[in-house]
Amino acid sequence: MKFPSVFLILFLTYVSSSLSARDFNILDYGAKSDTTVLSTKAVQQAIDDCSAAGGGRVVVPIGNYKIGTIVLKSDVNFHLEWGATLFGSTNLEDYIPMKSDYVSLRTQTTTIQLIYADRVSNVMIDGMGTIDGRGRSFPKLSWNDEGITRPHLIRFIQSRNIVVRDVTLRNSGCWMQHYLACDMLRIEDIKVFNRNNYNNDALDIDGCHDVIVTGMIADSDDDAITLKSTSPRLCENVRIANCVVSSHCNAIKLGTETNGGFKNISIGGIVVKPSQDQKEKFFGQWRGSSVISLEITDGGIMENVAVHDIVAEGTEAPIFVYLGNRARPYKEGTVVSNIGAIRGIRISGITVKNAGSTGCSIIGLPGHPIENVLISDVSIHHDGGVEKAPANVADDKEKEYPEATMFGTLPAKGFFVRHARNVVIEKLNIKTDKEDCRPVLVEQDVE
């Protein structure tokens, strides 16, 4: 029987790659299942040898291992078997300061993290094991100290063909996972628990292209699903679906750093629920700040964004779309001289129960309206009980840090829309527990 030549080439390529791939077990390099012993050198040597050999799997078998900073290399599948846990060292001296040429004022020039990679390709972190950063051991010492005295858990910079799958990630010193200027990124079926310190985001996708995130279950004190643009590089071509998240802050947020902006973003099929652990809070609201926050503040452009099919319980101000002019540059010596733009936004199929009474908002700036927004099939059940309508918002607060609650109780119990053009709101259902005197919709400077 003859096989087509293309099939034969593909088959031989598959066999060849299968035969050449090797496992590099960290135990063979001297790692110890003992959290009183540091196994960093053993794990790093296994990674180095695997990459040098042309690729394969670095295997972390069942057991508890303590490590400081490890650096992933190209063509490495970092595999944690079921029952394997990597614990981050609680000694700051075990973390290596890593310097990258692709950073910003917000993300620092030199940072520390448990797992680091810069300019790598074809890397996978997978398996049913756990990575625990023990982030509570690193107190917040100053403002914007993330990655300085409090380690990230995972940080990839300028990398390509990255997969993170199945693993459980716990207790980072700050952001759990930061993917900066990466292409072809896929995150599947991971579990994230990050409620032990300040700035405990679950996921930060920053200036990345061609990204798919599916099946993430996350419980975070700070923002859960977060897209950023801390440099002029757009965050674009991103699909996020079928996730369950909890947050004291924003369940889904594009912002606050927006030097480049966001383009071609689809987020849907998300369940937002209260955290199972409500014993402490570092930021935000006990019930969460927002379900959806779409923000441009640093001169970038947001366009062609769809957020759809969201079911949420809790949050104070469910939907927040905001154009500001904070104009924070991404690095010293640069100036943000232009006001950004938000256009082409669709928010549909949103159901929220047990929300706060703040209300939802779409707020641009005078002469810079938010444009072409469709809000449809939205049902919000909130506290209500506002007996006297607040005075119209007098200050656009364009230089302030953007938050869904920044304007206080809004003049509308549904949507407050100001400085906007071509906004369509249809199939809107607002229900309140207590009688609320505010109208469902208030518009100012709207075309």
Short mmCIF file of N, CA and C in Angstrom, two decimals, residues 324-385:
data_model
loop_
_atom_site.label_atom_id
_atom_site.label_comp_id
_atom_site.label_asym_id
_atom_site.label_seq_id
_atom_site.Cartn_x
_atom_site.Cartn_y
_atom_site.Cartn_z
N GLY A 324 -10.13 58.29 29.64
CA GLY A 324 -9.51 59.33 30.44
C GLY A 324 -8.28 59.88 29.75
N ASN A 325 -7.57 60.73 30.44
CA ASN A 325 -6.35 61.32 29.89
C ASN A 325 -5.29 61.42 30.98
N ARG A 326 -5.03 60.29 31.63
CA ARG A 326 -3.97 60.25 32.63
C ARG A 326 -2.62 60.53 31.98
N ALA A 327 -2.44 60.02 30.73
CA ALA A 327 -1.24 60.32 29.91
C ALA A 327 0.04 59.86 30.58
N ARG A 328 0.02 58.70 31.20
CA ARG A 328 1.24 58.19 31.82
C ARG A 328 2.14 57.56 30.75
N PRO A 329 3.38 58.02 30.60
CA PRO A 329 4.26 57.44 29.58
C PRO A 329 4.72 56.04 29.99
N TYR A 330 5.16 55.27 28.99
CA TYR A 330 5.58 53.91 29.30
C TYR A 330 7.03 53.84 29.75
N LYS A 331 7.80 54.89 29.48
CA LYS A 331 9.16 54.92 30.00
C LYS A 331 9.63 56.37 30.09
N GLU A 332 10.68 56.58 30.85
CA GLU A 332 11.21 57.92 31.04
C GLU A 332 11.69 58.49 29.71
N GLY A 333 11.44 59.78 29.53
CA GLY A 333 11.85 60.44 28.30
C GLY A 333 10.80 60.45 27.22
N THR A 334 9.69 59.71 27.40
CA THR A 334 8.60 59.72 26.43
C THR A 334 7.46 60.56 26.97
N VAL A 335 6.63 61.05 26.05
CA VAL A 335 5.49 61.89 26.42
C VAL A 335 4.25 61.37 25.70
N VAL A 336 3.15 61.25 26.43
CA VAL A 336 1.86 60.91 25.82
C VAL A 336 1.15 62.22 25.53
N SER A 337 1.13 62.62 24.27
CA SER A 337 0.60 63.92 23.89
C SER A 337 -0.80 63.85 23.31
N ASN A 338 -1.30 62.65 23.05
CA ASN A 338 -2.61 62.50 22.43
C ASN A 338 -3.59 61.83 23.39
N ILE A 339 -4.85 62.20 23.27
CA ILE A 339 -5.91 61.51 24.00
C ILE A 339 -6.31 60.30 23.17
N GLY A 340 -6.51 59.17 23.82
CA GLY A 340 -6.84 57.94 23.11
C GLY A 340 -8.26 57.93 22.57
N ALA A 341 -8.72 56.72 22.21
CA ALA A 341 -10.06 56.59 21.64
C ALA A 341 -10.63 55.22 21.98
N ILE A 342 -11.96 55.19 22.11
CA ILE A 342 -12.69 53.93 22.29
C ILE A 342 -13.80 53.90 21.26
N ARG A 343 -13.82 52.86 20.43
CA ARG A 343 -14.83 52.77 19.38
C ARG A 343 -15.03 51.31 18.97
N GLY A 344 -16.25 51.02 18.56
CA GLY A 344 -16.54 49.66 18.10
C GLY A 344 -16.59 48.66 19.23
N ILE A 345 -17.47 48.91 20.21
CA ILE A 345 -17.59 48.05 21.38
C ILE A 345 -18.96 47.39 21.38
N ARG A 346 -18.99 46.08 21.62
CA ARG A 346 -20.27 45.36 21.75
C ARG A 346 -20.28 44.59 23.06
N ILE A 347 -21.26 44.89 23.91
CA ILE A 347 -21.45 44.20 25.18
C ILE A 347 -22.85 43.61 25.16
N SER A 348 -22.94 42.27 25.20
CA SER A 348 -24.25 41.65 25.01
C SER A 348 -24.38 40.38 25.84
N GLY A 349 -25.62 40.05 26.16
CA GLY A 349 -25.89 38.81 26.88
C GLY A 349 -25.29 38.80 28.27
N ILE A 350 -25.52 39.88 29.03
CA ILE A 350 -24.94 40.02 30.37
C ILE A 350 -26.05 39.90 31.42
N THR A 351 -25.86 39.02 32.39
CA THR A 351 -26.81 38.86 33.49
C THR A 351 -26.07 39.00 34.80
N VAL A 352 -26.51 39.96 35.62
CA VAL A 352 -25.85 40.23 36.90
C VAL A 352 -26.90 40.25 38.00
N LYS A 353 -26.64 39.51 39.08
CA LYS A 353 -27.53 39.56 40.23
C LYS A 353 -26.74 39.96 41.47
N ASN A 354 -27.46 40.56 42.43
CA ASN A 354 -26.85 41.00 43.70
C ASN A 354 -25.73 42.02 43.48
N ALA A 355 -25.95 42.94 42.57
CA ALA A 355 -24.98 44.01 42.34
C ALA A 355 -25.20 45.14 43.34
N GLY A 356 -24.24 46.05 43.41
CA GLY A 356 -24.40 47.25 44.21
C GLY A 356 -25.24 48.27 43.46
N SER A 357 -25.55 49.38 44.10
CA SER A 357 -26.46 50.37 43.53
C SER A 357 -25.75 51.49 42.78
N THR A 358 -24.42 51.41 42.60
CA THR A 358 -23.67 52.48 41.95
C THR A 358 -24.20 52.78 40.55
N GLY A 359 -24.45 51.75 39.75
CA GLY A 359 -24.88 51.92 38.37
C GLY A 359 -23.75 51.65 37.39
N CYS A 360 -24.09 51.61 36.11
CA CYS A 360 -23.13 51.39 35.03
C CYS A 360 -22.87 52.70 34.31
N SER A 361 -21.73 52.80 33.62
CA SER A 361 -21.40 54.06 32.97
C SER A 361 -20.62 53.87 31.69
N ILE A 362 -20.83 54.82 30.77
CA ILE A 362 -20.04 54.97 29.55
C ILE A 362 -19.66 56.44 29.51
N ILE A 363 -18.39 56.76 29.78
CA ILE A 363 -17.99 58.14 29.97
C ILE A 363 -16.74 58.44 29.16
N GLY A 364 -16.86 59.38 28.21
CA GLY A 364 -15.73 59.85 27.44
C GLY A 364 -15.26 61.20 27.95
N LEU A 365 -14.66 61.98 27.06
CA LEU A 365 -14.18 63.31 27.40
C LEU A 365 -14.76 64.33 26.43
N PRO A 366 -14.91 65.58 26.84
CA PRO A 366 -15.41 66.61 25.92
C PRO A 366 -14.55 66.68 24.66
N GLY A 367 -15.19 66.59 23.51
CA GLY A 367 -14.47 66.60 22.25
C GLY A 367 -13.85 65.28 21.86
N HIS A 368 -13.93 64.30 22.75
CA HIS A 368 -13.38 62.96 22.49
C HIS A 368 -14.41 61.91 22.94
N PRO A 369 -15.49 61.80 22.19
CA PRO A 369 -16.56 60.89 22.61
C PRO A 369 -16.18 59.42 22.41
N ILE A 370 -16.71 58.58 23.26
CA ILE A 370 -16.68 57.14 23.01
C ILE A 370 -17.69 56.87 21.90
N GLU A 371 -17.29 56.07 20.89
CA GLU A 371 -18.10 55.94 19.69
C GLU A 371 -18.50 54.50 19.38
N ASN A 372 -19.68 54.38 18.79
CA ASN A 372 -20.14 53.12 18.20
C ASN A 372 -20.14 51.99 19.23
N VAL A 373 -21.02 52.13 20.19
CA VAL A 373 -21.16 51.14 21.27
C VAL A 373 -22.54 50.53 21.20
N LEU A 374 -22.60 49.22 21.25
CA LEU A 374 -23.88 48.50 21.31
C LEU A 374 -23.96 47.75 22.63
N ILE A 375 -24.96 48.09 23.44
CA ILE A 375 -25.25 47.38 24.68
C ILE A 375 -26.59 46.68 24.47
N SER A 376 -26.60 45.35 24.52
CA SER A 376 -27.86 44.65 24.24
C SER A 376 -28.04 43.43 25.14
N ASP A 377 -29.29 43.16 25.43
CA ASP A 377 -29.66 41.98 26.21
C ASP A 377 -28.90 41.95 27.54
N VAL A 378 -29.08 43.02 28.31
CA VAL A 378 -28.40 43.15 29.61
C VAL A 378 -29.45 43.19 30.71
N SER A 379 -29.28 42.34 31.70
CA SER A 379 -30.19 42.27 32.84
C SER A 379 -29.39 42.41 34.12
N ILE A 380 -29.72 43.44 34.92
CA ILE A 380 -28.98 43.70 36.15
C ILE A 380 -29.95 43.84 37.32
N HIS A 381 -29.71 43.08 38.35
CA HIS A 381 -30.51 43.11 39.58
C HIS A 381 -29.61 43.66 40.67
N HIS A 382 -29.98 44.85 41.22
CA HIS A 382 -29.08 45.44 42.21
C HIS A 382 -29.85 45.96 43.43
N ASP A 383 -29.09 46.46 44.40
CA ASP A 383 -29.66 46.87 45.68
C ASP A 383 -30.70 47.96 45.53
N GLY A 384 -30.41 48.97 44.70
CA GLY A 384 -31.30 50.11 44.61
C GLY A 384 -31.32 50.88 45.91
N GLY A 385 -32.49 51.47 46.21
CA GLY A 385 -32.66 52.18 47.48
C GLY A 385 -32.17 53.61 47.48
#
